[in-house]
Amino acid sequence: SQQGEEDPQALSIQEGENATMNCSYKTSINNLQWYRQNSGRGLVHLILIRSNEREKHSGRLRVTLDTSKKSSSLLITASRAADTASYFCATGSGNTPLVFGKGTRLSVIA
Amino acid sequence: EAGVAQSPRYKIIEKRQSVAFWCNPISGHATLYWYQQILGQGPKLLIQFQNNGVVDDSQLPKDRFSAERLKGVDSTLKIQPAKLEDSAVYLCASSLASGRAWSYNEQFFGPGTRLTVL
């Protein structure tokens, strides 16, 4: 079963705009990760946020986590055409495997 | 540093035939994962190995799927016999994880094998 559920399913923006994707989950977690998948490729790890963290930054990425609402958001600032990809959240709880959501398909138009 | 290698990249077979996929993880990575990704969905874990032992295979359809990692390095995933619904991308990933809290570890993915069952 897939725990994380991304929203929206698809997003189309102009280059230079910010892109925001959300992830909601159902059970308690101890970490949440975001991955990117370019068309026809494997997934690439972007960022991990632990359950005791509220916000984390990495370059143009900003991730927030609200454990009371069981939700996370991924913000990509000043988007580029190269950011076009599918973005997945994955939830982790200790020694159980990561569970991936269905993903958000982001299209950045030049 | 070399990434996770998978072969073949593409495979087309007819239903009821057999197929095998190969994965070579990043050197030194103790944990290896096989995922199935159906079009439009996220990866679903099929099996997780820690060295050459199975950690989780709860979602592996054991009547037709099998996997092994005999020497704790590379791994093969086999489907026998294949069904139409097995059409998907099969992803292999590895991580350094050597303790029990493997969900904290970054996973490195290979390019995947796209399987089409006709």
mmCIF file of C-alpha atoms in Angstrom:
data_model
loop_
_atom_site.group_PDB
_atom_site.id
_atom_site.type_symbol
_atom_site.label_atom_id
_atom_site.label_comp_id
_atom_site.label_asym_id
_atom_site.label_seq_id
_atom_site.Cartn_x
_atom_site.Cartn_y
_atom_site.Cartn_z
ATOM 1 C CA SER A 1 0.000 0.000 0.000
ATOM 2 C CA GLN A 2 1.169 3.568 -0.653
ATOM 3 C CA GLN A 3 1.076 5.885 2.317
ATOM 4 C CA GLY A 4 2.168 9.232 0.899
ATOM 5 C CA GLU A 5 -0.188 10.988 -1.466
ATOM 6 C CA GLU A 6 1.116 13.912 -3.492
ATOM 7 C CA ASP A 7 -0.957 16.869 -4.572
ATOM 8 C CA PRO A 8 -1.406 18.071 -7.248
ATOM 9 C CA GLN A 9 -1.011 15.076 -9.571
ATOM 10 C CA ALA A 10 0.303 17.390 -12.281
ATOM 11 C CA LEU A 11 1.618 20.952 -12.282
ATOM 12 C CA SER A 12 2.640 23.184 -15.167
ATOM 13 C CA ILE A 13 4.490 26.468 -14.600
ATOM 14 C CA GLN A 14 6.639 28.975 -16.454
ATOM 15 C CA GLU A 15 10.388 29.030 -16.021
ATOM 16 C CA GLY A 16 11.370 31.313 -13.149
ATOM 17 C CA GLU A 17 8.176 30.683 -11.170
ATOM 18 C CA ASN A 18 8.057 28.746 -7.915
ATOM 19 C CA ALA A 19 6.588 25.244 -7.761
ATOM 20 C CA THR A 20 4.927 23.836 -4.656
ATOM 21 C CA MET A 21 4.005 20.187 -4.181
ATOM 22 C CA ASN A 22 2.316 18.670 -1.170
ATOM 23 C CA CYS A 23 2.422 15.241 0.412
ATOM 24 C CA SER A 24 -0.040 13.874 2.931
ATOM 25 C CA TYR A 25 0.352 10.634 4.858
ATOM 26 C CA LYS A 26 -1.712 8.605 7.287
ATOM 27 C CA THR A 27 0.408 6.957 9.967
ATOM 28 C CA SER A 28 3.243 8.125 12.205
ATOM 29 C CA ILE A 29 6.623 8.514 10.588
ATOM 30 C CA ASN A 30 10.141 9.306 11.737
ATOM 31 C CA ASN A 31 11.327 10.748 8.459
ATOM 32 C CA LEU A 32 10.067 11.869 5.069
ATOM 33 C CA GLN A 33 12.118 11.980 1.896
ATOM 34 C CA TRP A 34 11.592 13.608 -1.492
ATOM 35 C CA TYR A 35 12.862 12.047 -4.720
ATOM 36 C CA ARG A 36 12.907 13.253 -8.311
ATOM 37 C CA GLN A 37 12.470 11.041 -11.389
ATOM 38 C CA ASN A 38 13.283 12.297 -14.841
ATOM 39 C CA SER A 39 11.494 10.613 -17.731
ATOM 40 C CA GLY A 40 12.912 7.145 -18.353
ATOM 41 C CA ARG A 41 15.355 7.329 -15.472
ATOM 42 C CA GLY A 42 15.689 6.072 -11.926
ATOM 43 C CA LEU A 43 14.867 8.157 -8.882
ATOM 44 C CA VAL A 44 17.280 10.652 -7.358
ATOM 45 C CA HIS A 45 17.214 11.536 -3.678
ATOM 46 C CA LEU A 46 16.614 15.246 -3.027
ATOM 47 C CA ILE A 47 16.194 15.772 0.686
ATOM 48 C CA LEU A 48 15.315 14.034 3.959
ATOM 49 C CA ILE A 49 13.487 15.693 6.831
ATOM 50 C CA ARG A 50 13.189 14.051 10.238
ATOM 51 C CA SER A 51 10.010 14.062 12.272
ATOM 52 C CA ASN A 52 11.513 16.489 14.806
ATOM 53 C CA GLU A 53 12.374 19.019 12.081
ATOM 54 C CA ARG A 54 9.940 21.569 10.689
ATOM 55 C CA GLU A 55 11.848 22.992 7.742
ATOM 56 C CA LYS A 56 14.902 22.152 5.703
ATOM 57 C CA HIS A 57 16.663 23.831 2.794
ATOM 58 C CA SER A 58 18.916 22.539 0.051
ATOM 59 C CA GLY A 59 19.834 24.954 -2.718
ATOM 60 C CA ARG A 60 16.585 25.987 -4.424
ATOM 61 C CA LEU A 61 14.602 23.389 -2.476
ATOM 62 C CA ARG A 62 12.660 24.055 0.686
ATOM 63 C CA VAL A 63 10.841 21.277 2.516
ATOM 64 C CA THR A 64 8.443 21.682 5.409
ATOM 65 C CA LEU A 65 6.947 19.032 7.634
ATOM 66 C CA ASP A 66 3.870 19.360 9.829
ATOM 67 C CA THR A 67 3.484 16.162 11.826
ATOM 68 C CA SER A 68 0.259 17.377 13.455
ATOM 69 C CA LYS A 69 -1.348 17.606 10.008
ATOM 70 C CA LYS A 70 0.603 14.651 8.644
ATOM 71 C CA SER A 71 1.729 16.669 5.658
ATOM 72 C CA SER A 72 4.847 17.943 3.930
ATOM 73 C CA SER A 73 5.494 20.400 1.149
ATOM 74 C CA LEU A 74 8.309 20.749 -1.355
ATOM 75 C CA LEU A 75 8.994 24.190 -2.776
ATOM 76 C CA ILE A 76 11.260 24.658 -5.783
ATOM 77 C CA THR A 77 12.164 28.298 -6.253
ATOM 78 C CA ALA A 78 13.080 29.973 -9.535
ATOM 79 C CA SER A 79 12.250 26.840 -11.512
ATOM 80 C CA ARG A 80 14.170 25.816 -14.622
ATOM 81 C CA ALA A 81 13.244 23.665 -17.590
ATOM 82 C CA ALA A 82 15.619 21.037 -16.180
ATOM 83 C CA ASP A 83 13.348 20.721 -13.115
ATOM 84 C CA THR A 84 10.733 19.041 -15.326
ATOM 85 C CA ALA A 85 10.272 15.623 -13.707
ATOM 86 C CA SER A 86 8.059 13.603 -11.392
ATOM 87 C CA TYR A 87 8.507 14.241 -7.686
ATOM 88 C CA PHE A 88 7.766 11.582 -5.076
ATOM 89 C CA CYS A 89 7.544 11.733 -1.326
ATOM 90 C CA ALA A 90 8.505 8.638 0.652
ATOM 91 C CA THR A 91 7.703 8.055 4.281
ATOM 92 C CA GLY A 92 9.863 6.108 6.679
ATOM 93 C CA SER A 93 9.343 4.722 10.151
ATOM 94 C CA GLY A 94 12.373 3.120 11.703
ATOM 95 C CA ASN A 95 13.166 -0.320 10.388
ATOM 96 C CA THR A 96 10.255 -0.597 7.994
ATOM 97 C CA PRO A 97 10.824 0.065 4.281
ATOM 98 C CA LEU A 98 10.157 3.446 2.705
ATOM 99 C CA VAL A 99 6.705 3.811 1.182
ATOM 100 C CA PHE A 100 6.432 5.994 -1.914
ATOM 101 C CA GLY A 101 3.474 8.065 -3.073
ATOM 102 C CA LYS A 102 2.156 8.293 -6.626
ATOM 103 C CA GLY A 103 4.060 11.453 -7.421
ATOM 104 C CA THR A 104 3.502 14.919 -8.859
ATOM 105 C CA ARG A 105 4.402 15.500 -12.512
ATOM 106 C CA LEU A 106 5.998 18.922 -12.861
ATOM 107 C CA SER A 107 6.375 20.598 -16.239
ATOM 108 C CA VAL A 108 8.450 23.775 -16.434
ATOM 109 C CA ILE A 109 7.891 25.644 -19.666
ATOM 110 C CA ALA A 110 10.753 27.728 -21.025
ATOM 111 C CA GLU B 1 31.749 6.728 -8.093
ATOM 112 C CA ALA B 2 29.879 4.242 -10.258
ATOM 113 C CA GLY B 3 26.121 4.154 -9.782
ATOM 114 C CA VAL B 4 23.700 1.268 -9.566
ATOM 115 C CA ALA B 5 23.854 -0.792 -12.751
ATOM 116 C CA GLN B 6 20.899 -2.683 -14.177
ATOM 117 C CA SER B 7 20.424 -4.836 -17.243
ATOM 118 C CA PRO B 8 18.742 -5.208 -19.561
ATOM 119 C CA ARG B 9 17.241 -1.731 -19.997
ATOM 120 C CA TYR B 10 14.290 -3.007 -21.990
ATOM 121 C CA LYS B 11 12.649 -6.401 -22.361
ATOM 122 C CA ILE B 12 9.615 -7.526 -24.316
ATOM 123 C CA ILE B 13 8.218 -11.011 -23.704
ATOM 124 C CA GLU B 14 4.982 -12.893 -24.179
ATOM 125 C CA LYS B 15 2.814 -13.903 -21.261
ATOM 126 C CA ARG B 16 3.796 -17.160 -19.597
ATOM 127 C CA GLN B 17 7.430 -16.679 -20.592
ATOM 128 C CA SER B 18 10.223 -16.194 -18.061
ATOM 129 C CA VAL B 19 12.456 -13.176 -17.600
ATOM 130 C CA ALA B 20 15.370 -12.227 -15.367
ATOM 131 C CA PHE B 21 16.784 -8.865 -14.382
ATOM 132 C CA TRP B 22 20.239 -8.161 -12.997
ATOM 133 C CA CYS B 23 21.415 -5.456 -10.617
ATOM 134 C CA ASN B 24 24.863 -4.461 -9.398
ATOM 135 C CA PRO B 25 24.656 -2.013 -6.474
ATOM 136 C CA ILE B 26 27.126 0.685 -5.504
ATOM 137 C CA SER B 27 30.258 -0.852 -4.028
ATOM 138 C CA GLY B 28 30.024 -1.167 -0.262
ATOM 139 C CA HIS B 29 26.273 -0.774 -0.052
ATOM 140 C CA ALA B 30 24.897 -3.427 2.275
ATOM 141 C CA THR B 31 21.225 -2.972 1.450
ATOM 142 C CA LEU B 32 19.648 -3.702 -1.915
ATOM 143 C CA TYR B 33 16.033 -3.118 -2.966
ATOM 144 C CA TRP B 34 13.905 -4.217 -5.905
ATOM 145 C CA TYR B 35 10.894 -2.056 -6.751
ATOM 146 C CA GLN B 36 8.099 -2.391 -9.273
ATOM 147 C CA GLN B 37 6.847 0.863 -10.793
ATOM 148 C CA ILE B 38 3.673 0.670 -12.845
ATOM 149 C CA LEU B 39 3.036 3.573 -15.217
ATOM 150 C CA GLY B 40 1.670 6.592 -13.377
ATOM 151 C CA GLN B 41 2.421 5.226 -9.914
ATOM 152 C CA GLY B 42 5.188 5.385 -7.400
ATOM 153 C CA PRO B 43 7.681 2.564 -6.817
ATOM 154 C CA LYS B 44 6.382 -0.384 -4.811
ATOM 155 C CA LEU B 45 8.914 -2.391 -2.844
ATOM 156 C CA LEU B 46 9.114 -6.036 -3.879
ATOM 157 C CA ILE B 47 12.053 -7.216 -1.789
ATOM 158 C CA GLN B 48 14.806 -5.804 0.421
ATOM 159 C CA PHE B 49 18.122 -7.525 1.101
ATOM 160 C CA GLN B 50 20.599 -6.781 3.876
ATOM 161 C CA ASN B 51 23.852 -8.284 2.593
ATOM 162 C CA ASN B 52 22.610 -11.692 1.338
ATOM 163 C CA GLY B 53 19.668 -12.019 3.733
ATOM 164 C CA VAL B 54 16.056 -11.062 3.016
ATOM 165 C CA VAL B 55 14.726 -8.260 5.229
ATOM 166 C CA ASP B 56 11.291 -7.768 3.683
ATOM 167 C CA ASP B 57 9.554 -9.630 0.872
ATOM 168 C CA SER B 58 5.979 -9.144 2.033
ATOM 169 C CA GLN B 59 4.855 -7.641 -1.295
ATOM 170 C CA LEU B 60 6.690 -10.107 -3.549
ATOM 171 C CA PRO B 61 4.258 -12.399 -5.440
ATOM 172 C CA LYS B 62 6.142 -15.494 -4.460
ATOM 173 C CA ASP B 63 4.199 -17.823 -6.737
ATOM 174 C CA ARG B 64 5.892 -16.217 -9.739
ATOM 175 C CA PHE B 65 8.618 -13.848 -8.548
ATOM 176 C CA SER B 66 11.928 -14.834 -7.004
ATOM 177 C CA ALA B 67 15.071 -12.924 -6.139
ATOM 178 C CA GLU B 68 18.486 -13.748 -4.841
ATOM 179 C CA ARG B 69 21.647 -12.011 -3.711
ATOM 180 C CA LEU B 70 23.932 -14.963 -3.155
ATOM 181 C CA LYS B 71 27.244 -13.264 -2.399
ATOM 182 C CA GLY B 72 25.814 -10.114 -0.884
ATOM 183 C CA VAL B 73 26.715 -8.026 -3.910
ATOM 184 C CA ASP B 74 24.778 -8.246 -7.160
ATOM 185 C CA SER B 75 21.242 -9.559 -7.384
ATOM 186 C CA THR B 76 18.817 -11.109 -9.851
ATOM 187 C CA LEU B 77 15.030 -10.839 -9.958
ATOM 188 C CA LYS B 78 13.116 -13.453 -11.905
ATOM 189 C CA ILE B 79 9.528 -13.695 -13.068
ATOM 190 C CA GLN B 80 8.234 -17.104 -14.083
ATOM 191 C CA PRO B 81 5.695 -17.192 -15.680
ATOM 192 C CA ALA B 82 4.996 -13.573 -16.577
ATOM 193 C CA LYS B 83 1.501 -12.098 -16.696
ATOM 194 C CA LEU B 84 0.232 -9.058 -18.562
ATOM 195 C CA GLU B 85 -0.024 -7.108 -15.299
ATOM 196 C CA ASP B 86 3.710 -7.527 -14.729
ATOM 197 C CA SER B 87 4.361 -4.875 -17.389
ATOM 198 C CA ALA B 88 6.217 -2.192 -15.461
ATOM 199 C CA VAL B 89 9.617 -0.674 -14.788
ATOM 200 C CA TYR B 90 11.691 -2.716 -12.346
ATOM 201 C CA LEU B 91 14.000 -0.522 -10.315
ATOM 202 C CA CYS B 92 16.949 -1.619 -8.252
ATOM 203 C CA ALA B 93 18.274 0.611 -5.483
ATOM 204 C CA SER B 94 20.982 0.338 -2.865
ATOM 205 C CA SER B 95 21.920 2.119 0.324
ATOM 206 C CA LEU B 96 24.710 2.096 2.883
ATOM 207 C CA ALA B 97 22.246 1.114 5.591
ATOM 208 C CA SER B 98 23.765 -1.495 7.871
ATOM 209 C CA GLY B 99 21.713 -0.941 11.004
ATOM 210 C CA ARG B 100 18.044 -1.455 11.664
ATOM 211 C CA ALA B 101 16.918 2.136 10.966
ATOM 212 C CA TRP B 102 17.319 1.748 7.230
ATOM 213 C CA SER B 103 14.396 4.026 6.443
ATOM 214 C CA TYR B 104 16.707 6.968 7.281
ATOM 215 C CA ASN B 105 19.147 6.114 4.559
ATOM 216 C CA GLU B 106 19.299 7.711 1.136
ATOM 217 C CA GLN B 107 18.593 5.190 -1.585
ATOM 218 C CA PHE B 108 20.478 5.275 -4.876
ATOM 219 C CA PHE B 109 18.496 4.028 -7.846
ATOM 220 C CA GLY B 110 19.543 2.398 -11.077
ATOM 221 C CA PRO B 111 17.996 3.373 -14.443
ATOM 222 C CA GLY B 112 15.496 0.520 -14.311
ATOM 223 C CA THR B 113 14.390 -2.225 -16.682
ATOM 224 C CA ARG B 114 11.228 -1.553 -18.654
ATOM 225 C CA LEU B 115 9.325 -4.836 -19.062
ATOM 226 C CA THR B 116 6.509 -5.230 -21.566
ATOM 227 C CA VAL B 117 4.450 -8.422 -21.418
ATOM 228 C CA LEU B 118 2.373 -9.092 -24.536
#
